[in-house]
């Protein structure tokens, strides 16, 4: 079926001929509860739709009723994939408070299944009240997450919004937790992850789930058809920064929590980016860098077993300062330690991208060039170190080897142009309508779109500026917050307010001022937005597998899924994946099904082959789709038509606009 992710009540369509193809949910139901039992109602929703608490009209429009006999959730997955769905249980307000959801182990439909079992995780969705919007003080319709023309409407964003996902094994009732007016106990939302190990046996597996409260219960079957093909791990690369000191201050148990954060992000195909400023930092994280942290022996269960990260940064955000003799010696020592880790035979071909993060959002700084000179002499490094910086200028105009360009300024041609000048163009953060955004008051499926965008542009790496931003300690920030109660977490001195920016995980335990709202867990919880990010990265794997066999058809499917992105996107319109009139919310859902139908080969796709396939798709996309004109370009064209005087006037105005935006800075630690 197809679902609409916006607030419109678009009918759900059950398409029989697609049921066997969809990587999603197909539900059939009949019957009703016994009259003498408390009324319970359960509704299944897919993994790219966010439903606010109490929004029953939208829930019934996008979901399918599980409340009768014979109800079923039918899923399809490849080996190595995590599929997900949601179940929202509606209980009577006067009934028992606690609603549970249980999912026993899956059983194979056929005998002889000797593969690894499926792994299920169930989370409760935690809601936070969104009562205001991300904005800029001088330009309220603009924010760090969108241009004014792409601003998501208030009526679709305000209210009780789910984001933090709490494992069901932990208490749902926290003593002293702040109660929001929307915390209606009759609304119980669950997120279910189902991981299919690479060694799982292809075929159908089934279990029976039970939602219950008091004497009332609902049962429905969950069936997953496992395909024989292995989904590539990390088909496109994303990495997110975190701060160990922030973890230790808020949660405690620093080393334990840091390791769990690495494992959680790795489980979602995302690399953690640590602040490495001394050789001791490398030693502390050695098992993460070699991949041994992501093994069953280390308690890890998930995709990418024993795979090393794709990228490592030295001195994130310019923390190493200028290349003084002492700083240069520190870098050489860190590189020596890293090089020794990767001398092991098993890691000979697993070296990550290693770059020195010279400076943050200061294109005029000479530091990147200075570090390049310092690292080139007096002797080469045992492991080549690129120099990177975040800067919105064209990569060929930068001294850095790696240009991390804000998503709203990224152009599709940058990848090839940078390579021509012996540089690399990576993307970071992003804003509507060019890319999805991290902000909480936008549709999170934009983060799914980012996986498609990375694949269709052959972008090497996508950097998310933070994942644990709970303290609002930016210049202009207003201090630490309880992220379970306060969605506004970011301010800067340029008048920007943002909700959920740089926040992909939540503290499982809180100490100090927020100790009353703590689950007592020494680790971090995932967010619904992190799940959406994972879905897009996995979709990139589907795209690579399908394009390996049918490149033209895969390109057409992708063009329908993401009609416009980056410099293709008109800046005065909403995101292309949320526009249109024919079931936008099912766009990725149905596109994934169409890609799956193209996959027949069972052999795995190597990283090298996957990159080659995606680069070919990117070249075809650039040939097929022209860039949209920016506001500045339109002004310049109007000026050209009006004569030399008009050109001069428009150029002056445009340059002032550009300088203003640079001074304000793109989204990040401004």
XYZ file of C-alpha atoms in Angstrom:
670
model
C 0.000 0.000 0.000
C 1.007 3.591 -0.327
C 1.002 6.094 2.493
C 0.952 9.869 2.706
C 3.494 11.298 5.177
C 1.910 14.723 5.423
C -1.152 15.623 7.438
C -3.568 15.342 4.508
C -5.967 12.426 4.801
C -4.899 10.656 1.642
C -6.510 7.189 1.349
C -4.247 4.167 1.743
C -4.211 1.864 -1.258
C -3.682 -1.876 -0.934
C -2.022 -3.010 -4.161
C -2.244 -6.785 -4.411
C 0.290 -7.190 -7.168
C 2.960 -5.360 -5.131
C 2.436 -7.224 -1.875
C 5.160 -9.763 -2.616
C 7.626 -7.017 -3.529
C 7.202 -4.327 -0.930
C 9.882 -3.908 1.701
C 7.345 -2.561 4.144
C 4.053 -3.506 5.714
C 1.030 -5.189 4.207
C -1.838 -5.659 6.618
C -5.102 -7.566 6.400
C -7.593 -7.583 9.249
C -11.101 -8.705 10.126
C -13.287 -9.251 13.143
C -13.569 -7.274 16.382
C -12.969 -7.509 20.132
C -15.276 -9.312 22.456
C -17.785 -6.874 23.878
C -16.867 -7.653 27.483
C -13.165 -6.814 27.030
C -11.762 -3.282 27.313
C -11.526 -1.812 23.832
C -8.043 -1.931 22.338
C -7.108 -0.880 18.847
C -3.737 -1.415 17.190
C -2.643 0.230 13.952
C 0.487 -0.606 11.933
C 2.462 2.186 10.268
C 5.511 1.934 8.028
C 9.029 3.154 8.833
C 9.003 6.435 6.920
C 5.962 8.031 8.534
C 6.005 10.028 11.758
C 2.650 10.253 13.535
C 2.118 12.822 16.277
C 0.417 11.758 19.478
C -3.334 12.089 19.261
C -3.437 12.668 15.505
C -5.996 9.909 14.947
C -7.160 11.200 11.596
C -3.687 10.870 10.163
C -3.044 7.568 11.907
C -6.106 5.976 10.355
C -5.241 7.473 6.964
C -1.661 6.170 6.837
C -1.948 2.979 8.877
C -3.780 -0.343 8.793
C -5.907 -1.793 11.536
C -4.514 -4.821 13.369
C -7.375 -5.140 15.812
C -9.283 -8.032 14.274
C -8.587 -11.713 13.883
C -6.190 -12.720 11.140
C -4.341 -9.413 11.019
C -0.816 -9.573 9.653
C 2.269 -7.473 9.049
C 4.172 -8.765 6.021
C 7.729 -7.635 5.368
C 10.473 -8.376 2.885
C 14.191 -7.922 3.457
C 17.597 -8.774 2.103
C 20.250 -10.435 4.201
C 22.155 -7.824 6.212
C 19.185 -5.441 6.211
C 17.218 -3.994 9.110
C 13.532 -3.468 8.363
C 11.212 -1.624 10.691
C 7.587 -0.793 11.315
C 5.517 0.924 13.979
C 2.521 -0.211 16.004
C 0.315 2.337 17.715
C -2.009 0.894 20.347
C -5.046 2.929 21.322
C -6.322 2.087 24.810
C -9.274 3.525 26.724
C -8.172 6.574 28.774
C -9.789 5.098 31.897
C -8.240 1.647 31.431
C -4.948 0.217 32.715
C -2.003 2.532 32.103
C 0.569 0.007 30.940
C 0.366 -1.342 27.389
C 2.914 -3.969 26.371
C 4.021 -5.316 23.013
C 5.715 -8.720 22.784
C 7.359 -10.325 19.761
C 8.512 -13.964 20.280
C 11.358 -15.424 18.185
C 10.648 -16.065 14.524
C 10.133 -19.585 13.216
C 10.973 -20.660 9.692
C 8.106 -21.772 7.477
C 10.268 -24.527 5.960
C 12.380 -27.128 7.713
C 16.136 -27.141 7.496
C 16.689 -23.513 8.495
C 20.162 -23.514 10.026
C 20.978 -19.843 9.490
C 21.330 -17.134 12.106
C 18.021 -16.116 13.724
C 16.370 -12.776 13.116
C 16.942 -10.176 15.822
C 14.032 -8.027 17.009
C 14.237 -4.838 19.058
C 11.149 -3.047 20.347
C 11.157 0.577 21.473
C 8.599 2.885 22.976
C 8.310 6.184 21.143
C 8.810 9.111 23.492
C 6.983 12.331 22.641
C 8.039 15.919 23.155
C 5.816 18.973 22.743
C 6.763 21.188 19.807
C 5.204 24.577 20.558
C 7.535 26.810 18.529
C 9.494 26.588 15.310
C 13.114 26.688 14.247
C 13.765 30.190 12.926
C 16.045 33.171 12.624
C 15.310 36.235 14.729
C 15.408 38.601 11.753
C 13.872 36.168 9.234
C 11.317 33.999 11.097
C 10.362 31.915 8.039
C 13.995 30.922 7.493
C 16.061 28.632 9.684
C 19.285 26.662 9.675
C 17.226 23.787 8.276
C 15.330 25.412 5.405
C 14.895 28.324 3.059
C 11.633 30.293 3.502
C 9.941 28.673 0.501
C 10.583 25.195 1.882
C 9.469 25.844 5.468
C 7.296 22.956 6.701
C 3.823 24.207 7.703
C 2.975 24.752 11.363
C -0.160 22.618 11.169
C 1.947 19.568 10.281
C 4.788 20.146 12.756
C 3.374 21.522 16.029
C 2.136 19.222 18.761
C 3.396 16.059 20.453
C 6.158 14.694 18.216
C 7.899 11.302 18.687
C 11.675 11.078 18.440
C 13.523 9.376 21.323
C 13.127 5.589 21.233
C 13.249 3.835 24.614
C 13.877 0.048 24.736
C 10.804 -1.718 26.109
C 12.891 -3.471 28.748
C 13.217 -0.145 30.555
C 10.460 1.436 32.615
C 7.962 3.591 30.762
C 7.120 5.478 33.958
C 10.067 7.473 35.246
C 9.727 8.918 38.761
C 9.881 12.672 38.626
C 9.699 12.829 34.842
C 8.063 16.047 33.621
C 4.564 15.430 32.344
C 3.543 17.253 29.193
C -0.174 17.974 28.631
C -0.161 15.733 25.550
C 1.091 12.613 27.345
C -2.208 10.784 26.912
C -1.722 7.236 28.214
C -4.322 5.965 25.773
C -1.796 6.485 22.938
C 1.030 3.936 22.997
C 3.452 4.000 20.087
C 6.064 1.286 19.473
C 8.927 1.110 16.973
C 10.053 -2.390 15.953
C 13.421 -3.136 14.315
C 14.004 -6.530 12.668
C 17.608 -7.253 11.750
C 18.275 -10.022 9.231
C 21.842 -11.357 9.689
C 23.927 -11.922 6.595
C 24.004 -15.630 7.472
C 20.212 -15.906 7.737
C 18.620 -18.626 5.619
C 16.537 -17.201 2.737
C 12.833 -17.901 2.990
C 9.780 -17.008 5.045
C 9.787 -16.685 8.828
C 6.818 -15.883 11.060
C 5.936 -15.004 14.632
C 2.841 -13.828 16.495
C 2.961 -10.470 18.246
C 0.763 -9.556 21.206
C -0.283 -6.099 22.354
C -1.909 -6.226 25.780
C -3.154 -4.182 28.689
C -4.951 -5.704 31.663
C -7.322 -8.400 30.431
C -7.443 -7.104 26.871
C -5.047 -8.154 24.144
C -4.600 -8.112 20.389
C -2.609 -10.663 18.426
C -1.308 -10.349 14.892
C 1.234 -12.236 12.847
C 4.504 -10.765 11.607
C 5.968 -12.439 8.536
C 9.280 -11.615 6.893
C 10.420 -12.989 3.552
C 14.218 -13.071 3.451
C 15.777 -12.702 0.022
C 19.043 -14.438 -0.883
C 20.972 -11.288 -1.848
C 23.162 -9.552 0.721
C 22.569 -5.836 1.194
C 25.866 -3.896 1.127
C 26.848 -2.383 4.453
C 27.307 1.394 4.329
C 26.576 1.708 0.586
C 27.025 5.446 1.112
C 29.095 6.870 3.935
C 27.768 9.047 6.746
C 29.566 10.088 9.915
C 28.502 12.082 12.959
C 30.533 13.901 15.590
C 30.187 13.396 19.332
C 31.969 14.686 22.439
C 33.158 12.187 25.085
C 33.153 14.898 27.761
C 29.482 15.599 27.083
C 28.661 11.901 27.464
C 30.538 11.602 30.734
C 29.102 14.794 32.201
C 25.489 13.888 31.464
C 25.517 10.073 31.731
C 28.730 9.017 33.519
C 30.615 5.750 32.918
C 32.518 7.472 30.124
C 34.345 4.544 28.451
C 31.317 2.230 28.620
C 28.956 4.823 27.188
C 31.387 5.846 24.459
C 31.732 2.260 23.258
C 27.968 1.786 23.246
C 27.511 4.983 21.201
C 29.982 3.694 18.604
C 28.124 0.400 18.398
C 24.729 2.085 18.131
C 25.815 4.374 15.300
C 27.572 1.481 13.532
C 24.343 -0.513 13.782
C 22.706 2.324 11.794
C 25.457 2.350 9.100
C 26.868 5.605 10.543
C 30.460 6.135 11.685
C 31.189 7.988 14.913
C 33.636 10.874 14.646
C 35.680 11.300 17.811
C 37.772 14.332 18.767
C 41.300 12.918 18.464
C 43.851 15.316 19.923
C 46.448 12.954 21.442
C 47.872 9.467 20.929
C 46.005 8.338 24.045
C 42.727 9.017 22.209
C 43.794 6.598 19.475
C 44.724 3.980 22.065
C 41.383 4.368 23.834
C 39.432 3.761 20.619
C 41.712 1.160 19.021
C 39.078 -1.594 18.968
C 36.615 0.758 17.261
C 39.153 1.728 14.603
C 40.017 -1.915 13.850
C 36.378 -3.052 13.870
C 36.758 -5.512 16.731
C 34.289 -3.436 18.781
C 31.650 -4.501 16.248
C 31.921 -8.232 16.893
C 29.840 -10.695 18.918
C 32.754 -11.017 21.333
C 32.265 -7.316 22.149
C 28.515 -7.762 22.551
C 27.655 -6.352 19.133
C 24.753 -7.741 17.119
C 24.020 -5.974 13.883
C 25.207 -5.263 10.352
C 28.811 -4.537 9.402
C 30.328 -7.106 11.744
C 34.024 -6.385 12.395
C 34.140 -3.653 9.741
C 36.368 -0.654 10.449
C 34.966 2.871 10.104
C 35.186 4.525 6.711
C 36.620 7.800 7.999
C 38.765 9.086 10.880
C 39.464 12.729 11.671
C 42.331 14.232 13.633
C 41.570 17.355 15.643
C 37.904 17.801 14.759
C 36.662 21.381 14.384
C 40.214 22.718 14.321
C 40.984 21.528 17.855
C 44.680 21.069 17.030
C 45.066 24.759 16.265
C 47.907 26.025 14.112
C 50.669 23.627 13.009
C 53.154 24.483 15.729
C 56.045 22.067 16.261
C 54.234 20.579 19.253
C 50.952 20.154 17.359
C 52.730 18.644 14.371
C 54.549 16.175 16.608
C 51.215 15.180 18.187
C 49.740 14.521 14.759
C 52.705 12.387 13.742
C 52.381 10.347 16.926
C 48.664 9.764 16.337
C 49.317 8.724 12.743
C 52.004 6.300 13.881
C 49.575 4.674 16.323
C 46.855 4.397 13.685
C 49.248 3.004 11.102
C 50.348 0.306 13.528
C 46.729 -0.777 14.003
C 46.220 -1.264 10.282
C 49.410 -3.247 9.715
C 47.512 -6.366 10.710
C 46.952 -8.615 7.665
C 43.189 -8.689 8.171
C 43.070 -4.884 7.934
C 45.453 -4.402 5.037
C 42.647 -3.254 2.740
C 40.502 -1.612 5.408
C 42.250 1.704 5.934
C 39.706 4.487 6.459
C 39.965 7.948 4.983
C 42.225 9.855 7.372
C 42.029 13.632 7.407
C 43.100 16.445 9.665
C 40.138 18.739 10.371
C 42.034 22.022 10.209
C 39.393 24.713 10.664
C 35.623 25.046 10.897
C 33.597 27.419 8.702
C 36.278 29.991 8.106
C 37.055 29.992 4.398
C 39.541 32.857 4.803
C 41.684 31.025 7.333
C 45.169 30.050 6.087
C 45.302 27.118 8.491
C 44.457 24.364 5.971
C 47.311 25.422 3.700
C 49.665 25.721 6.646
C 48.866 22.189 7.802
C 49.435 20.807 4.314
C 52.904 22.332 4.290
C 53.674 21.128 7.802
C 52.677 17.543 7.042
C 54.674 17.444 3.813
C 57.994 18.037 5.577
C 60.462 16.955 6.744
C 59.378 13.391 5.932
C 56.195 11.798 4.622
C 53.665 10.290 7.020
C 53.479 6.496 7.449
C 49.849 6.963 6.417
C 48.936 9.846 4.094
C 46.890 12.496 5.912
C 44.570 14.721 3.913
C 43.739 18.177 5.254
C 40.073 19.077 5.418
C 37.917 22.034 6.348
C 34.247 23.007 6.364
C 33.787 25.830 3.883
C 31.092 26.835 1.403
C 33.414 27.889 -1.389
C 34.073 25.752 -4.461
C 36.551 22.966 -3.588
C 39.018 24.013 -6.300
C 39.256 27.435 -4.654
C 40.217 25.955 -1.289
C 43.662 25.016 -0.031
C 42.252 21.928 1.702
C 42.498 18.462 0.187
C 38.975 17.689 1.417
C 36.294 20.364 1.170
C 33.281 19.703 3.401
C 30.638 21.856 1.751
C 27.271 22.668 3.396
C 24.427 20.721 1.807
C 22.513 23.839 0.776
C 25.573 25.059 -1.169
C 26.637 21.724 -2.631
C 26.513 21.359 -6.420
C 26.386 18.005 -8.191
C 29.361 18.891 -10.383
C 31.558 19.469 -7.315
C 32.544 15.807 -7.016
C 34.075 15.645 -10.497
C 35.427 19.198 -10.457
C 37.194 18.597 -7.155
C 38.697 15.352 -8.465
C 39.988 17.202 -11.537
C 41.857 19.553 -9.177
C 43.136 16.660 -7.025
C 40.714 17.431 -4.235
C 37.637 15.789 -2.756
C 34.222 17.290 -2.159
C 32.243 15.968 0.805
C 28.902 17.248 2.046
C 27.832 18.212 5.539
C 24.518 18.931 7.246
C 21.932 20.250 4.808
C 18.736 22.236 4.462
C 15.429 22.037 2.627
C 14.774 21.965 -0.265
C 18.255 20.916 -1.445
C 18.598 18.092 1.097
C 16.858 16.729 4.146
C 17.486 18.412 7.476
C 18.335 17.268 11.002
C 15.779 19.621 12.563
C 12.966 18.079 14.577
C 10.238 20.334 13.163
C 10.575 18.954 9.644
C 9.527 15.635 8.170
C 12.293 13.189 9.216
C 11.958 11.289 5.939
C 14.165 14.023 4.502
C 17.022 12.151 6.195
C 15.986 9.088 4.208
C 16.174 11.248 1.106
C 19.775 12.078 1.996
C 20.794 8.468 1.394
C 19.308 8.633 -2.081
C 20.966 12.011 -2.712
C 24.382 10.698 -1.676
C 23.978 7.695 -3.987
C 22.740 9.741 -6.959
C 25.548 12.277 -6.593
C 28.363 9.796 -5.805
C 29.271 11.842 -2.719
C 32.040 10.075 -0.801
C 31.066 11.150 2.701
C 28.195 12.956 4.448
C 29.111 14.675 7.716
C 26.540 15.480 10.423
C 27.960 18.121 12.708
C 26.825 16.628 16.052
C 24.841 13.788 17.529
C 24.794 14.593 21.280
C 23.997 18.317 21.373
C 22.148 18.518 24.703
C 23.939 21.465 26.275
C 23.170 24.411 23.936
C 26.693 25.646 24.648
C 27.277 27.273 21.296
C 28.383 30.896 21.272
C 25.017 32.494 22.010
C 23.627 29.277 23.520
C 21.361 29.268 26.557
C 22.614 26.298 28.513
C 21.911 22.611 29.017
C 18.459 21.159 28.369
C 16.549 17.984 29.145
C 16.082 16.656 25.595
C 13.162 14.459 26.692
C 11.180 17.548 27.672
C 12.621 20.477 25.694
C 12.859 20.292 21.899
C 14.652 23.641 21.491
C 18.337 22.776 21.900
C 20.302 25.256 19.764
C 20.837 29.015 19.745
C 23.670 31.087 18.335
C 24.721 34.705 18.448
C 23.289 35.344 14.978
C 19.725 34.929 16.167
C 19.132 31.340 15.114
C 16.878 29.008 17.113
C 16.729 25.324 16.188
C 14.866 22.262 17.415
C 16.719 18.961 17.653
C 19.753 20.192 15.755
C 22.811 17.988 16.204
C 20.792 15.531 18.284
C 20.609 11.995 16.897
C 20.858 10.106 20.201
C 19.438 10.667 23.686
C 21.037 10.118 27.120
C 19.912 6.863 28.737
C 20.795 8.265 32.118
C 20.845 11.891 33.270
C 22.816 13.249 36.162
C 22.718 16.638 37.798
C 19.827 19.004 37.113
C 17.928 16.467 35.010
C 18.422 13.378 37.175
C 14.663 13.177 37.774
C 14.138 12.239 34.119
C 16.436 9.284 33.712
C 16.031 5.682 32.648
C 19.167 4.625 34.521
C 20.791 3.202 31.397
C 24.548 3.641 30.881
C 24.340 4.475 27.213
C 22.427 6.406 24.606
C 19.089 5.777 22.933
C 18.455 6.065 19.195
C 16.107 8.622 17.716
C 13.425 8.144 15.122
C 15.490 10.467 12.917
C 18.506 8.139 13.184
C 16.250 5.305 11.999
C 15.220 7.387 8.984
C 18.868 8.106 8.216
C 19.621 4.367 8.293
C 16.714 3.657 5.958
C 18.130 6.028 3.335
C 21.616 4.512 3.548
C 20.135 1.045 3.128
C 18.080 2.311 0.188
C 21.341 3.395 -1.432
C 22.356 -0.253 -1.209
C 19.170 -1.263 -2.990
C 19.902 1.341 -5.650
C 23.430 0.008 -6.212
C 22.244 -3.617 -6.438
C 19.473 -2.769 -8.897
C 21.669 -0.502 -11.023
C 24.323 -3.214 -11.281
C 21.838 -5.211 -13.378
C 19.457 -2.581 -14.800
C 21.053 0.881 -14.684
C 18.489 2.684 -16.858
C 15.490 1.366 -14.958
C 17.130 2.083 -11.609
C 17.833 5.655 -12.738
C 14.177 6.168 -13.690
C 12.982 4.826 -10.343
C 15.385 7.135 -8.518
C 14.227 10.126 -10.587
C 10.655 9.498 -9.465
C 11.734 9.035 -5.852
C 13.816 12.224 -5.714
C 12.705 14.497 -8.567
C 14.989 17.369 -7.527
C 17.939 17.665 -5.130
C 20.898 19.936 -4.432
C 21.235 22.455 -7.290
C 18.341 20.805 -9.155
C 15.903 21.965 -6.460
C 14.056 25.279 -6.966
C 14.974 27.251 -3.830
C 11.503 28.761 -3.444
C 9.650 25.434 -3.224
C 9.385 22.604 -0.744
C 11.436 19.425 -0.898
C 10.700 17.467 -4.052
C 10.116 14.201 -2.170
C 7.310 15.883 -0.193
C 5.628 17.604 -3.152
C 3.204 16.298 -5.716
C -0.281 14.862 -5.607
C 0.053 11.116 -6.017
C 0.975 9.579 -2.674
C 4.253 11.303 -1.824
C 4.779 9.532 1.473
C 4.990 6.162 -0.208
C 7.625 7.425 -2.618
C 10.631 5.716 -1.007
C 8.495 2.747 0.026
C 7.313 2.014 -3.508
C 10.649 2.962 -5.078
C 12.397 0.410 -2.877
C 9.882 -2.218 -3.963
C 10.525 -1.404 -7.616
C 14.292 -1.625 -7.087
C 13.902 -4.942 -5.310
C 12.058 -6.335 -8.307
C 15.133 -5.608 -10.441
C 17.547 -7.561 -8.215
C 18.125 -11.135 -9.314
C 21.832 -11.721 -8.719
C 22.681 -13.342 -5.415
C 26.412 -12.603 -5.337
C 27.522 -9.789 -3.055
C 28.451 -6.354 -4.305
C 31.954 -5.219 -3.382
C 32.603 -1.688 -2.203
C 34.621 -0.960 -5.336
C 31.901 -2.242 -7.637
C 29.211 -0.419 -5.685
C 31.102 2.869 -5.968
C 31.547 2.343 -9.700
C 27.825 1.697 -10.187
C 26.810 4.780 -8.210
C 29.302 7.007 -10.043
C 27.738 5.910 -13.316
C 24.264 6.735 -11.954
C 25.519 10.157 -10.886
C 26.903 10.887 -14.352
C 23.613 9.862 -15.923
C 21.658 12.032 -13.468
C 23.750 15.097 -14.311
C 23.151 14.481 -18.002
C 19.404 14.027 -17.542
C 18.537 16.777 -15.048
C 19.545 20.425 -15.392
C 20.298 22.472 -12.292
C 17.623 24.864 -11.105
C 18.431 28.557 -11.180
C 19.164 30.055 -7.808
C 17.675 33.373 -6.777
C 21.022 35.018 -7.408
C 21.271 33.481 -10.872
C 17.743 34.603 -11.748
C 18.568 38.117 -10.626
C 21.697 38.104 -12.722
C 19.807 36.953 -15.791
C 17.192 39.647 -15.310
C 19.984 42.146 -14.878
C 21.677 40.973 -18.074
C 18.456 41.503 -20.006
C 18.169 44.990 -18.605
C 21.591 46.166 -19.720
C 24.916 46.964 -18.144
C 23.500 49.242 -15.469
C 21.056 46.546 -14.402
C 23.852 43.984 -14.264
C 25.965 46.195 -12.049
C 23.084 46.841 -9.668
C 22.100 43.170 -9.413
C 25.710 42.062 -8.883
C 26.068 44.504 -6.003
C 22.823 43.320 -4.384
C 23.683 39.671 -4.919
C 27.163 40.060 -3.456
C 25.705 41.699 -0.356
C 23.302 38.779 0.039
C 26.152 36.287 -0.289
C 28.311 38.103 2.258
C 25.396 38.254 4.671
C 24.799 34.519 4.524
C 28.488 33.760 4.950
C 28.665 36.009 7.969
C 25.713 34.206 9.498
C 27.262 30.884 8.605
C 25.673 27.591 7.570
C 24.300 25.087 10.053
C 26.995 23.865 12.414
C 28.963 24.864 15.483
C 28.904 28.525 14.583
